[in-house]
PDB file of C-alpha atoms in Angstrom:
ATOM      1  CA  MET A   1     -13.007 -14.805 -24.115  1.00 42.00           C
ATOM      2  CA  VAL A   2     -14.208 -16.882 -21.383  1.00 44.00           C
ATOM      3  CA  VAL A   3     -11.322 -19.107 -19.999  1.00 46.00           C
ATOM      4  CA  PRO A   4     -12.458 -22.631 -19.063  1.00 48.00           C
ATOM      5  CA  PHE A   5     -12.876 -23.864 -15.521  1.00 44.00           C
ATOM      6  CA  ILE A   6     -10.372 -26.439 -15.835  1.00 48.00           C
ATOM      7  CA  GLU A   7      -7.846 -24.133 -17.461  1.00 47.00           C
ATOM      8  CA  LEU A   8      -7.968 -21.861 -14.373  1.00 44.00           C
ATOM      9  CA  ILE A   9      -7.042 -24.670 -12.094  1.00 48.00           C
ATOM     10  CA  GLU A  10      -4.275 -25.748 -14.127  1.00 55.00           C
ATOM     11  CA  ASN A  11      -2.886 -22.353 -14.620  1.00 60.00           C
ATOM     12  CA  PRO A  12      -1.462 -20.956 -11.363  1.00 64.00           C
ATOM     13  CA  GLN A  13      -1.586 -17.724 -12.538  1.00 64.00           C
ATOM     14  CA  PHE A  14      -5.183 -17.651 -13.267  1.00 70.00           C
ATOM     15  CA  PHE A  15      -5.954 -19.409 -10.022  1.00 72.00           C
ATOM     16  CA  LEU A  16      -3.674 -16.940  -8.032  1.00 73.00           C
ATOM     17  CA  VAL A  17      -5.613 -14.128  -9.477  1.00 80.00           C
ATOM     18  CA  GLY A  18      -8.996 -15.636  -9.087  1.00 82.00           C
ATOM     19  CA  TRP A  19      -8.412 -16.791  -5.486  1.00 84.00           C
ATOM     20  CA  SER A  20      -6.736 -13.140  -4.887  1.00 84.00           C
ATOM     21  CA  LEU A  21     -10.029 -11.342  -5.965  1.00 86.00           C
ATOM     22  CA  ALA A  22     -12.550 -13.810  -4.022  1.00 89.00           C
ATOM     23  CA  THR A  23     -10.480 -13.939  -0.925  1.00 89.00           C
ATOM     24  CA  PHE A  24     -10.010 -10.174  -0.847  1.00 88.00           C
ATOM     25  CA  ALA A  25     -13.865  -9.202  -1.945  1.00 88.00           C
ATOM     26  CA  LEU A  26     -14.937 -11.264   0.735  1.00 91.00           C
ATOM     27  CA  ALA A  27     -12.559 -10.161   3.625  1.00 88.00           C
ATOM     28  CA  LEU A  28     -13.777  -6.619   2.528  1.00 87.00           C
ATOM     29  CA  ILE A  29     -17.522  -7.540   2.776  1.00 90.00           C
ATOM     30  CA  ILE A  30     -16.804  -8.708   6.091  1.00 89.00           C
ATOM     31  CA  SER A  31     -14.946  -5.761   7.124  1.00 86.00           C
ATOM     32  CA  ILE A  32     -17.898  -3.327   5.924  1.00 86.00           C
ATOM     33  CA  TYR A  33     -20.308  -5.443   7.740  1.00 87.00           C
ATOM     34  CA  PHE A  34     -18.792  -4.848  11.061  1.00 81.00           C
ATOM     35  CA  LEU A  35     -18.465  -1.059  10.358  1.00 84.00           C
ATOM     36  CA  ARG A  36     -22.016  -0.791   9.183  1.00 87.00           C
ATOM     37  CA  ASP A  37     -23.205   1.510  12.064  1.00 86.00           C
ATOM     38  CA  GLU A  38     -20.294   3.765  11.225  1.00 82.00           C
ATOM     39  CA  ILE A  39     -20.796   3.838   7.611  1.00 82.00           C
ATOM     40  CA  ALA A  40     -24.504   4.721   8.130  1.00 85.00           C
ATOM     41  CA  ALA A  41     -23.543   7.542  10.699  1.00 81.00           C
ATOM     42  CA  PHE A  42     -21.477   8.916   8.092  1.00 79.00           C
ATOM     43  CA  PHE A  43     -24.010   8.995   5.297  1.00 79.00           C
ATOM     44  CA  GLN A  44     -26.742  10.318   7.806  1.00 82.00           C
ATOM     45  CA  SER A  45     -24.379  13.248   9.081  1.00 79.00           C
ATOM     46  CA  ASP A  46     -25.203  16.743   8.061  1.00 74.00           C
ATOM     47  CA  GLN A  47     -21.689  17.446   8.675  1.00 76.00           C
ATOM     48  CA  LYS A  48     -19.573  15.270   6.142  1.00 72.00           C
ATOM     49  CA  ASN A  49     -16.830  17.485   5.684  1.00 84.00           C
ATOM     50  CA  ILE A  50     -16.351  16.429   2.137  1.00 89.00           C
ATOM     51  CA  GLY A  51     -13.945  19.282   1.360  1.00 91.00           C
ATOM     52  CA  ASN A  52     -11.688  18.562   4.099  1.00 93.00           C
ATOM     53  CA  ILE A  53     -11.569  14.963   3.314  1.00 93.00           C
ATOM     54  CA  VAL A  54     -10.742  15.662  -0.542  1.00 94.00           C
ATOM     55  CA  LEU A  55      -7.803  18.263   0.773  1.00 96.00           C
ATOM     56  CA  TRP A  56      -6.507  15.867   3.437  1.00 96.00           C
ATOM     57  CA  SER A  57      -6.439  13.002   1.030  1.00 96.00           C
ATOM     58  CA  VAL A  58      -4.635  15.052  -1.513  1.00 96.00           C
ATOM     59  CA  LEU A  59      -2.074  16.217   0.924  1.00 97.00           C
ATOM     60  CA  GLY A  60      -1.618  12.819   2.442  1.00 96.00           C
ATOM     61  CA  SER A  61      -1.019  11.451  -1.021  1.00 96.00           C
ATOM     62  CA  PHE A  62       1.965  13.861  -1.797  1.00 96.00           C
ATOM     63  CA  LEU A  63       3.299  13.120   2.007  1.00 97.00           C
ATOM     64  CA  VAL A  64       3.363   9.635   1.340  1.00 96.00           C
ATOM     65  CA  ILE A  65       5.308  10.213  -1.691  1.00 95.00           C
ATOM     66  CA  ILE A  66       7.856  12.551   0.059  1.00 96.00           C
ATOM     67  CA  THR A  67       7.953   9.850   2.771  1.00 96.00           C
ATOM     68  CA  GLN A  68       8.894   7.139   0.171  1.00 93.00           C
ATOM     69  CA  TRP A  69      11.390   9.309  -1.342  1.00 93.00           C
ATOM     70  CA  VAL A  70      13.054   9.887   1.860  1.00 95.00           C
ATOM     71  CA  ALA A  71      12.816   6.174   3.139  1.00 94.00           C
ATOM     72  CA  VAL A  72      14.252   5.238  -0.271  1.00 91.00           C
ATOM     73  CA  THR A  73      17.177   7.725  -0.054  1.00 91.00           C
ATOM     74  CA  ILE A  74      18.191   6.533   3.430  1.00 93.00           C
ATOM     75  CA  GLU A  75      18.011   2.755   2.547  1.00 90.00           C
ATOM     76  CA  THR A  76      20.251   3.386  -0.477  1.00 87.00           C
ATOM     77  CA  PHE A  77      22.685   5.708   0.969  1.00 87.00           C
ATOM     78  CA  VAL A  78      22.982   4.942   4.289  1.00 88.00           C
ATOM     79  CA  PHE A  79      22.212   1.278   4.672  1.00 87.00           C
ATOM     80  CA  GLY A  80      23.429   0.200   1.421  1.00 85.00           C
ATOM     81  CA  ILE A  81      20.031  -1.399   0.388  1.00 84.00           C
ATOM     82  CA  LYS A  82      19.410  -1.616  -3.628  1.00 80.00           C
ATOM     83  CA  PRO A  83      16.163   0.372  -4.406  1.00 76.00           C
ATOM     84  CA  GLY A  84      13.326  -1.524  -5.879  1.00 72.00           C
ATOM     85  CA  SER A  85      10.870  -3.441  -4.146  1.00 75.00           C
ATOM     86  CA  GLN A  86      10.508  -7.422  -5.131  1.00 73.00           C
ATOM     87  CA  ASN A  87       7.263  -7.219  -3.892  1.00 78.00           C
ATOM     88  CA  THR A  88       5.870  -4.502  -6.188  1.00 79.00           C
ATOM     89  CA  MET A  89       7.788  -6.297  -9.150  1.00 78.00           C
ATOM     90  CA  ASP A  90       5.928  -9.616  -8.307  1.00 80.00           C
ATOM     91  CA  LEU A  91       2.623  -8.034  -7.917  1.00 82.00           C
ATOM     92  CA  MET A  92       3.062  -6.089 -11.301  1.00 82.00           C
ATOM     93  CA  ASN A  93       4.174  -9.265 -13.187  1.00 82.00           C
ATOM     94  CA  VAL A  94       0.879 -10.686 -12.181  1.00 83.00           C
ATOM     95  CA  ALA A  95      -0.791  -7.678 -13.241  1.00 84.00           C
ATOM     96  CA  ARG A  96       0.543  -7.656 -16.709  1.00 82.00           C
ATOM     97  CA  GLN A  97      -0.518 -11.186 -17.039  1.00 84.00           C
ATOM     98  CA  ALA A  98      -3.902 -10.666 -15.681  1.00 84.00           C
ATOM     99  CA  PRO A  99      -4.995  -6.758 -15.827  1.00 87.00           C
ATOM    100  CA  ILE A 100      -8.050  -7.552 -13.492  1.00 88.00           C
ATOM    101  CA  PHE A 101      -5.476  -8.019 -10.497  1.00 89.00           C
ATOM    102  CA  ILE A 102      -4.989  -4.242 -10.945  1.00 91.00           C
ATOM    103  CA  VAL A 103      -8.458  -3.920  -8.762  1.00 91.00           C
ATOM    104  CA  ILE A 104      -6.479  -5.663  -5.721  1.00 91.00           C
ATOM    105  CA  ILE A 105      -3.455  -3.380  -6.394  1.00 92.00           C
ATOM    106  CA  SER A 106      -5.626  -0.232  -6.433  1.00 93.00           C
ATOM    107  CA  VAL A 107      -8.823  -0.823  -4.844  1.00 92.00           C
ATOM    108  CA  LEU A 108      -9.331  -3.464  -2.661  1.00 92.00           C
ATOM    109  CA  GLY A 109      -5.978  -3.951  -0.960  1.00 93.00           C
ATOM    110  CA  PRO A 110      -5.981  -0.449  -0.136  1.00 94.00           C
ATOM    111  CA  ILE A 111      -9.280  -0.575   1.713  1.00 93.00           C
ATOM    112  CA  LEU A 112      -8.719  -3.729   3.354  1.00 93.00           C
ATOM    113  CA  GLU A 113      -5.315  -2.802   4.588  1.00 94.00           C
ATOM    114  CA  GLU A 114      -6.142   0.384   5.932  1.00 95.00           C
ATOM    115  CA  LEU A 115      -9.370  -1.110   7.799  1.00 93.00           C
ATOM    116  CA  VAL A 116      -7.124  -3.718   9.257  1.00 93.00           C
ATOM    117  CA  PHE A 117      -3.910  -2.192   9.793  1.00 95.00           C
ATOM    118  CA  ARG A 118      -4.948   1.520  10.647  1.00 95.00           C
ATOM    119  CA  LYS A 119      -8.853   0.807  11.901  1.00 94.00           C
ATOM    120  CA  ALA A 120      -8.324  -2.004  13.813  1.00 93.00           C
ATOM    121  CA  ILE A 121      -4.773  -2.760  14.607  1.00 96.00           C
ATOM    122  CA  PHE A 122      -3.363   0.947  15.066  1.00 97.00           C
ATOM    123  CA  GLY A 123      -6.981   2.009  16.643  1.00 95.00           C
ATOM    124  CA  SER A 124      -6.540  -0.608  19.485  1.00 96.00           C
ATOM    125  CA  LEU A 125      -2.595   0.214  20.210  1.00 97.00           C
ATOM    126  CA  HIS A 126      -3.706   3.951  20.240  1.00 97.00           C
ATOM    127  CA  LYS A 127      -6.107   3.292  23.190  1.00 95.00           C
ATOM    128  CA  ARG A 128      -2.980   1.916  25.097  1.00 95.00           C
ATOM    129  CA  MET A 129      -0.202   3.963  24.097  1.00 95.00           C
ATOM    130  CA  ASN A 130       0.731   7.441  22.464  1.00 96.00           C
ATOM    131  CA  PHE A 131       0.824   8.085  18.698  1.00 96.00           C
ATOM    132  CA  PHE A 132       3.980   7.487  17.890  1.00 96.00           C
ATOM    133  CA  PHE A 133       4.838   3.975  19.333  1.00 97.00           C
ATOM    134  CA  ALA A 134       1.140   2.787  18.182  1.00 97.00           C
ATOM    135  CA  ALA A 135       1.889   4.168  14.686  1.00 97.00           C
ATOM    136  CA  LEU A 136       5.417   2.833  14.737  1.00 96.00           C
ATOM    137  CA  LEU A 137       4.163  -0.675  16.337  1.00 97.00           C
ATOM    138  CA  SER A 138       1.567  -0.997  13.569  1.00 96.00           C
ATOM    139  CA  GLY A 139       3.617   0.251  10.728  1.00 94.00           C
ATOM    140  CA  VAL A 140       6.195  -2.581  11.651  1.00 95.00           C
ATOM    141  CA  ILE A 141       3.448  -5.210  11.400  1.00 95.00           C
ATOM    142  CA  PHE A 142       1.736  -3.506   8.139  1.00 94.00           C
ATOM    143  CA  ALA A 143       5.819  -3.795   6.618  1.00 91.00           C
ATOM    144  CA  ALA A 144       6.162  -7.276   7.935  1.00 92.00           C
ATOM    145  CA  VAL A 145       2.715  -8.453   6.270  1.00 91.00           C
ATOM    146  CA  HIS A 146       4.361  -7.376   2.804  1.00 87.00           C
ATOM    147  CA  GLN A 147       7.080  -9.677   3.327  1.00 85.00           C
ATOM    148  CA  ASP A 148       9.629  -7.444   1.683  1.00 84.00           C
ATOM    149  CA  PHE A 149      12.021  -7.441   4.751  1.00 86.00           C
ATOM    150  CA  SER A 150      14.785  -5.328   2.963  1.00 87.00           C
ATOM    151  CA  HIS A 151      12.366  -2.213   2.433  1.00 90.00           C
ATOM    152  CA  LEU A 152      11.065  -2.523   6.137  1.00 92.00           C
ATOM    153  CA  LEU A 153      11.978   1.179   6.430  1.00 94.00           C
ATOM    154  CA  ILE A 154       9.751   2.265   3.614  1.00 93.00           C
ATOM    155  CA  TYR A 155       6.800   0.221   4.374  1.00 94.00           C
ATOM    156  CA  THR A 156       6.898   1.287   8.206  1.00 96.00           C
ATOM    157  CA  ALA A 157       7.251   4.955   7.329  1.00 96.00           C
ATOM    158  CA  MET A 158       4.251   4.621   4.824  1.00 96.00           C
ATOM    159  CA  GLY A 159       2.388   2.800   7.554  1.00 96.00           C
ATOM    160  CA  MET A 160       3.213   5.868  10.095  1.00 97.00           C
ATOM    161  CA  VAL A 161       1.957   8.384   7.727  1.00 97.00           C
ATOM    162  CA  PHE A 162      -1.417   6.380   7.307  1.00 97.00           C
ATOM    163  CA  ALA A 163      -1.873   6.190  10.651  1.00 97.00           C
ATOM    164  CA  PHE A 164      -1.345  10.137  11.115  1.00 97.00           C
ATOM    165  CA  LEU A 165      -3.879  10.678   8.348  1.00 97.00           C
ATOM    166  CA  TYR A 166      -6.287   8.958  10.267  1.00 97.00           C
ATOM    167  CA  VAL A 167      -5.554  10.243  13.453  1.00 96.00           C
ATOM    168  CA  GLU A 168      -5.893  14.004  12.092  1.00 95.00           C
ATOM    169  CA  THR A 169      -8.723  13.543  10.422  1.00 94.00           C
ATOM    170  CA  LYS A 170     -10.611  11.165  12.344  1.00 92.00           C
ATOM    171  CA  ARG A 171     -11.854   9.626   8.993  1.00 93.00           C
ATOM    172  CA  ILE A 172     -10.451   5.880   7.868  1.00 94.00           C
ATOM    173  CA  ILE A 173     -11.514   7.392   4.284  1.00 93.00           C
ATOM    174  CA  VAL A 174      -8.654   9.895   4.070  1.00 95.00           C
ATOM    175  CA  PRO A 175      -5.826   7.055   4.446  1.00 96.00           C
ATOM    176  CA  ILE A 176      -7.592   4.816   2.035  1.00 95.00           C
ATOM    177  CA  ILE A 177      -7.728   7.060  -0.437  1.00 95.00           C
ATOM    178  CA  ALA A 178      -4.196   8.014   0.022  1.00 96.00           C
ATOM    179  CA  HIS A 179      -3.360   4.813  -0.346  1.00 96.00           C
ATOM    180  CA  MET A 180      -5.391   3.927  -3.296  1.00 96.00           C
ATOM    181  CA  ALA A 181      -4.027   7.049  -5.134  1.00 95.00           C
ATOM    182  CA  ILE A 182      -0.244   5.966  -4.428  1.00 94.00           C
ATOM    183  CA  ASN A 183      -0.752   2.197  -5.515  1.00 93.00           C
ATOM    184  CA  THR A 184      -2.672   3.712  -8.466  1.00 94.00           C
ATOM    185  CA  PHE A 185       0.407   5.929  -9.226  1.00 92.00           C
ATOM    186  CA  ALA A 186       2.644   3.054  -8.936  1.00 88.00           C
ATOM    187  CA  VAL A 187       0.795   0.773 -11.371  1.00 90.00           C
ATOM    188  CA  ILE A 188       0.642   3.657 -14.016  1.00 89.00           C
ATOM    189  CA  VAL A 189       4.189   4.330 -13.481  1.00 84.00           C
ATOM    190  CA  GLN A 190       4.910   0.666 -13.881  1.00 82.00           C
ATOM    191  CA  PHE A 191       2.843   0.409 -17.013  1.00 81.00           C
ATOM    192  CA  SER A 192       3.876   3.232 -18.771  1.00 79.00           C
ATOM    193  CA  VAL A 193       7.824   2.444 -18.447  1.00 69.00           C
ATOM    194  CA  ASP A 194       9.434  -0.410 -20.071  1.00 60.00           C
ATOM    195  CA  PRO A 195      10.705  -3.172 -17.566  1.00 58.00           C
ATOM    196  CA  GLU A 196      14.231  -3.236 -19.166  1.00 58.00           C
ATOM    197  CA  GLN A 197      14.270   0.725 -18.631  1.00 53.00           C
ATOM    198  CA  ILE A 198      13.413   0.168 -15.089  1.00 51.00           C
ATOM    199  CA  GLU A 199      16.176  -2.265 -14.729  1.00 55.00           C
ATOM    200  CA  GLN A 200      18.733   0.095 -16.317  1.00 57.00           C
ATOM    201  CA  GLN A 201      17.431   2.898 -13.789  1.00 52.00           C
ATOM    202  CA  LEU A 202      18.082   0.880 -10.926  1.00 50.00           C
ATOM    203  CA  LYS A 203      21.616  -0.119 -11.817  1.00 55.00           C
ATOM    204  CA  GLN A 204      22.358   3.496 -12.421  1.00 52.00           C
ATOM    205  CA  LEU A 205      21.489   4.259  -8.974  1.00 50.00           C
ATOM    206  CA  GLU A 206      23.354   1.176  -7.819  1.00 54.00           C
ATOM    207  CA  GLN A 207      26.427   2.797  -9.245  1.00 54.00           C
ATOM    208  CA  LEU A 208      25.886   5.995  -7.883  1.00 48.00           C
ATOM    209  CA  GLN A 209      25.471   4.355  -4.250  1.00 48.00           C
ATOM    210  CA  LEU A 210      28.894   2.782  -5.127  1.00 50.00           C
ATOM    211  CA  ILE A 211      30.651   6.185  -6.039  1.00 50.00           C
ATOM    212  CA  ILE A 212      29.082   8.186  -3.071  1.00 47.00           C
ATOM    213  CA  THR A 213      29.713   5.359  -0.240  1.00 47.00           C
ATOM    214  CA  GLY A 214      33.249   4.596  -1.911  1.00 49.00           C
ATOM    215  CA  GLY A 215      32.192   0.916  -2.531  1.00 50.00           C
ATOM    216  CA  TYR A 216      31.539   0.004   0.947  1.00 50.00           C
TER     217      TYR A 216
END
């Protein structure tokens, strides 16, 4: 069904989705334009190392998952931060209303974020400082942009892993694939589990946290 233009304007949800798709797509096109020589060189190369790219993408995805788990554990049991990302919940609420928004979460978003935060920001910082500080600083910026400051550790840690994948493989496509895989996995989990069940699991984790920390 085609949604009338007036409804797109009056409905904030439709307008948000349409505007987001347009801006992400435009930003991606601009980024690809500036990287056109590097992209052309990759496809013209006789040594693309596709197998190595696939291997590191898979390993990188698992590494990001492990890093997330460790960061969540530290936030929960050391800093007393409740699990569950408001940023993720907000995005998924939009995706449930307009499934096309998943394209941004799983495809456009990861590509653009890796080009900006790893290729541009981390790449520039790494020329001026060692890996750790460049990855840490770009990771903090990556976390801040998501505006989920209670989970700053998780986003920063993930950003540092993506930077590691970029440096280790010298291919920005590797952290892009890993990022896309993680986001797609999160979407599948969110869509396959009832929101009330997620809320119940979060409450159980909170109760476990209170038991372990003695209520502090």
